[in-house]
C-alpha positions as a LaTeX table, in Angstrom:
\begin{tabular}{lrrr}
\hline
Residue & $x$ (\AA) & $y$ (\AA) & $z$ (\AA) \\
\hline
Ile1 & 156.13 & 128.43 & 56.23 \\
Ser2 & 153.27 & 128.38 & 58.72 \\
Asp3 & 152.30 & 125.46 & 60.89 \\
Asp4 & 148.92 & 125.18 & 59.16 \\
Ala5 & 150.47 & 125.15 & 55.68 \\
Leu6 & 153.03 & 122.52 & 56.64 \\
Leu7 & 150.31 & 120.41 & 58.24 \\
Gln8 & 148.30 & 120.44 & 55.03 \\
Ala9 & 151.39 & 119.42 & 53.06 \\
Ala10 & 152.06 & 116.56 & 55.46 \\
Lys11 & 148.46 & 115.35 & 55.20 \\
Leu12 & 148.62 & 115.46 & 51.41 \\
Leu13 & 151.81 & 113.39 & 51.39 \\
Asp14 & 150.19 & 110.95 & 53.78 \\
Gln15 & 147.26 & 110.49 & 51.39 \\
Tyr16 & 149.76 & 109.31 & 48.80 \\
His17 & 151.20 & 106.87 & 51.34 \\
Cys18 & 154.51 & 108.61 & 51.61 \\
Asp19 & 156.82 & 107.47 & 54.39 \\
Phe20 & 157.92 & 110.09 & 56.89 \\
Asp21 & 161.45 & 109.98 & 58.22 \\
Gly22 & 161.76 & 110.03 & 62.02 \\
Gly23 & 164.32 & 112.80 & 61.76 \\
Leu24 & 161.53 & 115.15 & 60.72 \\
Ile25 & 160.22 & 115.36 & 64.26 \\
Val26 & 163.65 & 116.17 & 65.69 \\
Asn27 & 164.31 & 118.79 & 62.99 \\
Leu28 & 160.89 & 120.43 & 63.20 \\
Ala29 & 160.57 & 120.47 & 67.00 \\
Pro30 & 162.48 & 123.76 & 67.59 \\
Arg31 & 160.49 & 125.55 & 64.85 \\
Arg32 & 157.22 & 125.98 & 66.78 \\
Leu33 & 155.11 & 123.71 & 64.60 \\
Pro34 & 152.99 & 121.85 & 67.19 \\
Lys35 & 150.14 & 120.90 & 64.84 \\
Thr36 & 152.48 & 119.35 & 62.29 \\
Leu37 & 154.43 & 117.58 & 65.01 \\
Ala38 & 151.24 & 116.17 & 66.51 \\
Phe39 & 150.22 & 114.81 & 63.10 \\
Leu40 & 153.64 & 113.23 & 62.49 \\
Ala41 & 153.66 & 111.74 & 66.00 \\
Ser42 & 150.23 & 110.22 & 65.38 \\
Lys43 & 151.76 & 108.23 & 62.51 \\
Lys44 & 153.91 & 106.34 & 65.04 \\
Ile45 & 157.04 & 106.87 & 62.99 \\
Ala46 & 160.34 & 105.94 & 64.58 \\
Ala47 & 161.72 & 109.15 & 66.03 \\
Asp48 & 163.95 & 110.21 & 68.90 \\
Leu49 & 161.24 & 111.99 & 70.86 \\
Asp50 & 163.52 & 112.45 & 73.87 \\
Leu51 & 166.07 & 114.33 & 71.76 \\
Ala52 & 163.31 & 116.43 & 70.25 \\
Leu53 & 162.10 & 117.35 & 73.74 \\
Lys54 & 165.58 & 118.37 & 74.86 \\
Ser55 & 165.82 & 120.66 & 71.84 \\
Val56 & 162.81 & 122.75 & 72.87 \\
Val57 & 162.69 & 122.90 & 76.67 \\
Arg58 & 164.94 & 125.95 & 76.92 \\
Gly59 & 162.31 & 127.94 & 75.06 \\
Asp60 & 158.71 & 128.73 & 75.91 \\
Asp61 & 156.97 & 126.59 & 73.30 \\
Leu62 & 154.66 & 124.78 & 75.69 \\
Glu63 & 152.45 & 123.48 & 72.89 \\
Thr64 & 155.34 & 121.62 & 71.30 \\
Ile65 & 156.50 & 120.33 & 74.68 \\
Gln66 & 153.04 & 118.96 & 75.39 \\
Val67 & 152.81 & 117.33 & 71.95 \\
Leu68 & 156.10 & 115.54 & 72.52 \\
Leu69 & 155.12 & 114.47 & 76.04 \\
Asp70 & 151.80 & 113.13 & 74.76 \\
Ala71 & 153.72 & 111.21 & 72.10 \\
Gly72 & 155.84 & 109.53 & 74.76 \\
Ala73 & 158.92 & 111.70 & 75.20 \\
Asp74 & 160.63 & 111.07 & 78.55 \\
Pro75 & 161.64 & 114.24 & 80.45 \\
Leu76 & 164.23 & 112.25 & 82.40 \\
Ala77 & 165.96 & 110.54 & 79.47 \\
Gly78 & 169.63 & 111.36 & 79.04 \\
Val79 & 173.17 & 110.33 & 79.85 \\
Ala80 & 174.09 & 110.16 & 83.55 \\
Leu81 & 172.11 & 112.86 & 85.38 \\
Ser82 & 171.37 & 114.98 & 82.30 \\
Ser83 & 167.80 & 115.30 & 81.08 \\
Ala84 & 165.34 & 117.62 & 79.40 \\
Leu85 & 163.99 & 118.45 & 82.86 \\
Ser86 & 167.45 & 119.52 & 84.04 \\
Asp87 & 168.00 & 121.61 & 80.91 \\
Ala88 & 164.77 & 123.50 & 81.55 \\
Ala89 & 165.42 & 123.90 & 85.27 \\
Trp90 & 168.94 & 125.21 & 84.80 \\
Ala91 & 167.69 & 127.71 & 82.23 \\
Gly92 & 164.99 & 128.97 & 84.59 \\
Arg93 & 162.13 & 127.81 & 82.33 \\
Thr94 & 159.46 & 127.50 & 84.99 \\
Ala95 & 156.53 & 126.75 & 82.68 \\
Ser96 & 158.49 & 124.05 & 80.85 \\
Val97 & 159.42 & 122.44 & 84.17 \\
Ser98 & 155.80 & 122.47 & 85.34 \\
Ala99 & 154.63 & 120.84 & 82.12 \\
Met100 & 157.23 & 118.08 & 82.22 \\
Leu101 & 156.73 & 117.28 & 85.90 \\
Lys102 & 153.17 & 116.22 & 85.09 \\
Ala103 & 154.64 & 113.43 & 82.97 \\
Val104 & 157.10 & 112.27 & 85.65 \\
Lys105 & 155.81 & 109.42 & 87.79 \\
Asp106 & 158.66 & 109.17 & 90.27 \\
Lys107 & 159.03 & 112.64 & 91.75 \\
Ala108 & 161.85 & 111.41 & 94.00 \\
Ala109 & 164.02 & 110.12 & 91.14 \\
Pro110 & 167.68 & 111.24 & 91.33 \\
Lys111 & 167.37 & 113.15 & 88.05 \\
Val112 & 164.39 & 115.09 & 89.41 \\
Ile113 & 166.30 & 116.07 & 92.55 \\
Thr114 & 169.34 & 116.99 & 90.44 \\
Ala115 & 167.20 & 119.28 & 88.29 \\
Tyr116 & 165.62 & 120.87 & 91.37 \\
Glu117 & 168.97 & 121.49 & 93.05 \\
Gly118 & 170.34 & 122.91 & 89.80 \\
Ala119 & 167.55 & 125.50 & 89.70 \\
Leu120 & 168.36 & 126.48 & 93.28 \\
Arg121 & 172.08 & 126.82 & 92.56 \\
Lys122 & 171.35 & 128.98 & 89.52 \\
Gly123 & 169.17 & 131.27 & 91.64 \\
Phe124 & 165.87 & 130.46 & 89.90 \\
Ala125 & 163.61 & 130.52 & 92.95 \\
Glu126 & 160.36 & 130.42 & 90.95 \\
Thr127 & 161.57 & 127.42 & 88.97 \\
Ala128 & 162.58 & 125.63 & 92.16 \\
Gln129 & 159.15 & 126.38 & 93.61 \\
Ala130 & 157.57 & 124.80 & 90.52 \\
Phe131 & 159.18 & 121.51 & 91.56 \\
Val132 & 157.62 & 121.77 & 95.01 \\
Asp133 & 154.25 & 122.71 & 93.53 \\
Gly134 & 154.58 & 119.75 & 91.17 \\
Gly135 & 154.91 & 117.27 & 94.01 \\
Val136 & 158.67 & 117.11 & 94.50 \\
Arg137 & 159.78 & 116.88 & 98.11 \\
Pro138 & 163.06 & 118.79 & 98.52 \\
Pro139 & 165.81 & 116.74 & 100.16 \\
Pro140 & 166.47 & 117.66 & 103.80 \\
Val141 & 169.04 & 120.38 & 104.30 \\
Val142 & 172.17 & 118.88 & 105.79 \\
Val143 & 173.60 & 121.23 & 108.38 \\
Pro144 & 177.35 & 120.70 & 108.50 \\
Thr145 & 178.52 & 119.80 & 111.95 \\
Ser146 & 181.61 & 121.49 & 113.27 \\
Ser147 & 184.76 & 119.44 & 113.50 \\
Pro148 & 185.54 & 118.21 & 117.02 \\
Cys149 & 188.98 & 119.74 & 116.52 \\
Glu150 & 187.78 & 123.15 & 115.38 \\
Ala151 & 189.44 & 125.97 & 117.31 \\
Lys152 & 187.23 & 127.73 & 119.85 \\
Glu153 & 187.65 & 130.79 & 122.03 \\
Leu154 & 189.15 & 130.21 & 125.47 \\
Thr155 & 186.89 & 130.52 & 128.47 \\
Ala156 & 187.78 & 132.97 & 131.22 \\
Glu157 & 188.87 & 130.03 & 133.38 \\
Gln158 & 191.19 & 128.74 & 130.65 \\
Arg159 & 192.76 & 132.17 & 130.21 \\
Arg160 & 193.43 & 132.25 & 133.95 \\
Leu161 & 194.97 & 128.79 & 133.64 \\
Leu162 & 197.45 & 130.05 & 131.04 \\
Ala163 & 198.33 & 133.02 & 133.21 \\
Arg164 & 198.82 & 130.79 & 136.25 \\
Leu165 & 201.27 & 128.66 & 134.27 \\
Ser166 & 202.99 & 131.80 & 132.89 \\
Leu167 & 201.99 & 130.86 & 129.35 \\
Pro168 & 201.03 & 133.28 & 126.54 \\
Asn169 & 197.40 & 134.28 & 126.63 \\
Ala170 & 195.12 & 135.57 & 123.90 \\
Asn171 & 196.92 & 138.91 & 124.06 \\
Gly172 & 200.28 & 137.17 & 124.30 \\
Leu173 & 203.57 & 137.29 & 122.55 \\
Ala174 & 204.32 & 137.70 & 118.88 \\
Gly175 & 205.97 & 135.02 & 116.81 \\
Leu176 & 207.32 & 134.83 & 113.28 \\
Ala177 & 203.78 & 134.49 & 111.92 \\
Gly178 & 202.45 & 137.42 & 113.94 \\
Asn179 & 200.52 & 137.66 & 117.17 \\
Met180 & 199.86 & 134.32 & 118.80 \\
Ser181 & 196.17 & 133.97 & 119.47 \\
Cys182 & 195.53 & 131.01 & 121.75 \\
Lys183 & 192.48 & 128.83 & 121.08 \\
Leu184 & 190.92 & 125.82 & 122.71 \\
Ile185 & 191.19 & 122.72 & 120.52 \\
Gln186 & 189.76 & 120.02 & 122.76 \\
Glu187 & 189.03 & 119.09 & 126.34 \\
Cys188 & 189.83 & 115.48 & 127.21 \\
His189 & 188.76 & 114.46 & 130.70 \\
Asp190 & 190.92 & 116.61 & 133.02 \\
Leu191 & 193.26 & 117.49 & 130.17 \\
Val192 & 193.02 & 120.32 & 127.67 \\
Leu193 & 194.76 & 121.07 & 124.37 \\
Ile194 & 195.34 & 124.78 & 123.74 \\
Asp195 & 196.87 & 125.94 & 120.47 \\
Cys196 & 198.73 & 129.24 & 120.21 \\
Asn197 & 199.29 & 129.42 & 116.44 \\
Ser198 & 201.17 & 126.11 & 116.32 \\
Ala199 & 200.81 & 125.89 & 112.54 \\
Ala200 & 203.47 & 128.61 & 112.34 \\
Asp201 & 206.03 & 129.00 & 115.13 \\
Gly202 & 203.70 & 129.02 & 118.11 \\
Pro203 & 203.24 & 126.41 & 120.81 \\
Ala204 & 200.47 & 123.93 & 121.44 \\
Tyr205 & 200.04 & 122.98 & 125.07 \\
Tyr206 & 198.73 & 119.76 & 126.54 \\
Ile207 & 197.74 & 120.77 & 130.06 \\
Asp208 & 196.40 & 118.91 & 133.05 \\
Gln209 & 193.81 & 121.37 & 134.35 \\
Lys210 & 193.44 & 119.60 & 137.67 \\
Thr211 & 197.08 & 119.77 & 138.76 \\
Pro212 & 197.61 & 122.24 & 136.91 \\
Lys213 & 200.63 & 121.14 & 134.93 \\
Ile214 & 201.99 & 121.30 & 131.40 \\
Leu215 & 202.25 & 117.73 & 130.10 \\
Ala216 & 203.83 & 118.63 & 126.75 \\
Thr217 & 204.67 & 121.62 & 124.60 \\
Cys218 & 204.26 & 120.81 & 120.92 \\
Gly219 & 203.71 & 122.53 & 117.59 \\
Gly220 & 205.95 & 124.98 & 115.78 \\
Ala221 & 207.48 & 126.31 & 118.99 \\
Cys222 & 209.78 & 123.31 & 119.36 \\
Met223 & 211.00 & 123.55 & 115.76 \\
Arg224 & 210.38 & 119.88 & 114.98 \\
Gly225 & 212.19 & 118.80 & 118.15 \\
Cys226 & 209.07 & 117.94 & 120.12 \\
Thr227 & 209.09 & 114.90 & 122.35 \\
Gly228 & 206.18 & 113.26 & 124.08 \\
Cys229 & 203.66 & 114.76 & 121.65 \\
Pro230 & 200.99 & 113.96 & 122.37 \\
Pro231 & 201.60 & 112.94 & 125.98 \\
Lys232 & 200.68 & 109.37 & 126.89 \\
Gln233 & 197.84 & 110.61 & 129.09 \\
Trp234 & 196.09 & 112.09 & 126.03 \\
Asp235 & 193.61 & 109.62 & 124.54 \\
Cys236 & 191.32 & 111.96 & 122.60 \\
Ser237 & 191.12 & 112.56 & 118.85 \\
Cys238 & 192.60 & 116.03 & 118.36 \\
Leu239 & 196.36 & 116.33 & 118.04 \\
Arg240 & 198.96 & 119.02 & 117.50 \\
\hline
\end{tabular}
């Protein structure tokens, strides 16, 4: 049945003072009947407009979406962070997102940001741009900072230090886990912690660069028999 025919039927029933059930709006919303929906909505019948909106936003029926928004449907209604706006964003429905954003007053609301980020994660660049065009300010990109204990390449001076102390260098010996590649873990005043695959069977050295002197050999090389690890002179955060 066409939208026009159903609208005429609804108007005829209204003339005879028939009561319309609120479930009609929810049931008819996905069927692309915007004129009939607008008429039913004008009767102020009790209906779950938010549910009706969620049922149509994954399509391209902008007329129905607008009718429901005009009737008071909330694009952000839903459990937890779910919403009609999120449904549209995660389906890449750019036009639906643009239409609903016009009805959203708080563009910085958590549900708005969740919907925006969902579009980005799904790879819908145009949909994400619709948020920006609609007045949403993307949250700042947080650049992860490297851990202070993240392994780094040895400097030339540190490689010479290992050689001077007759310790394995980056080209050094092989252990049970393979070649031992020595890395700088942390410098702590005059001290330095150098790890040569200690997670396996390699050593980790606490070295006084100034002396120079090995303060402690730790890690897998001592087969759980390490003593003085870390040495008492070491007061920095990274440990092996």
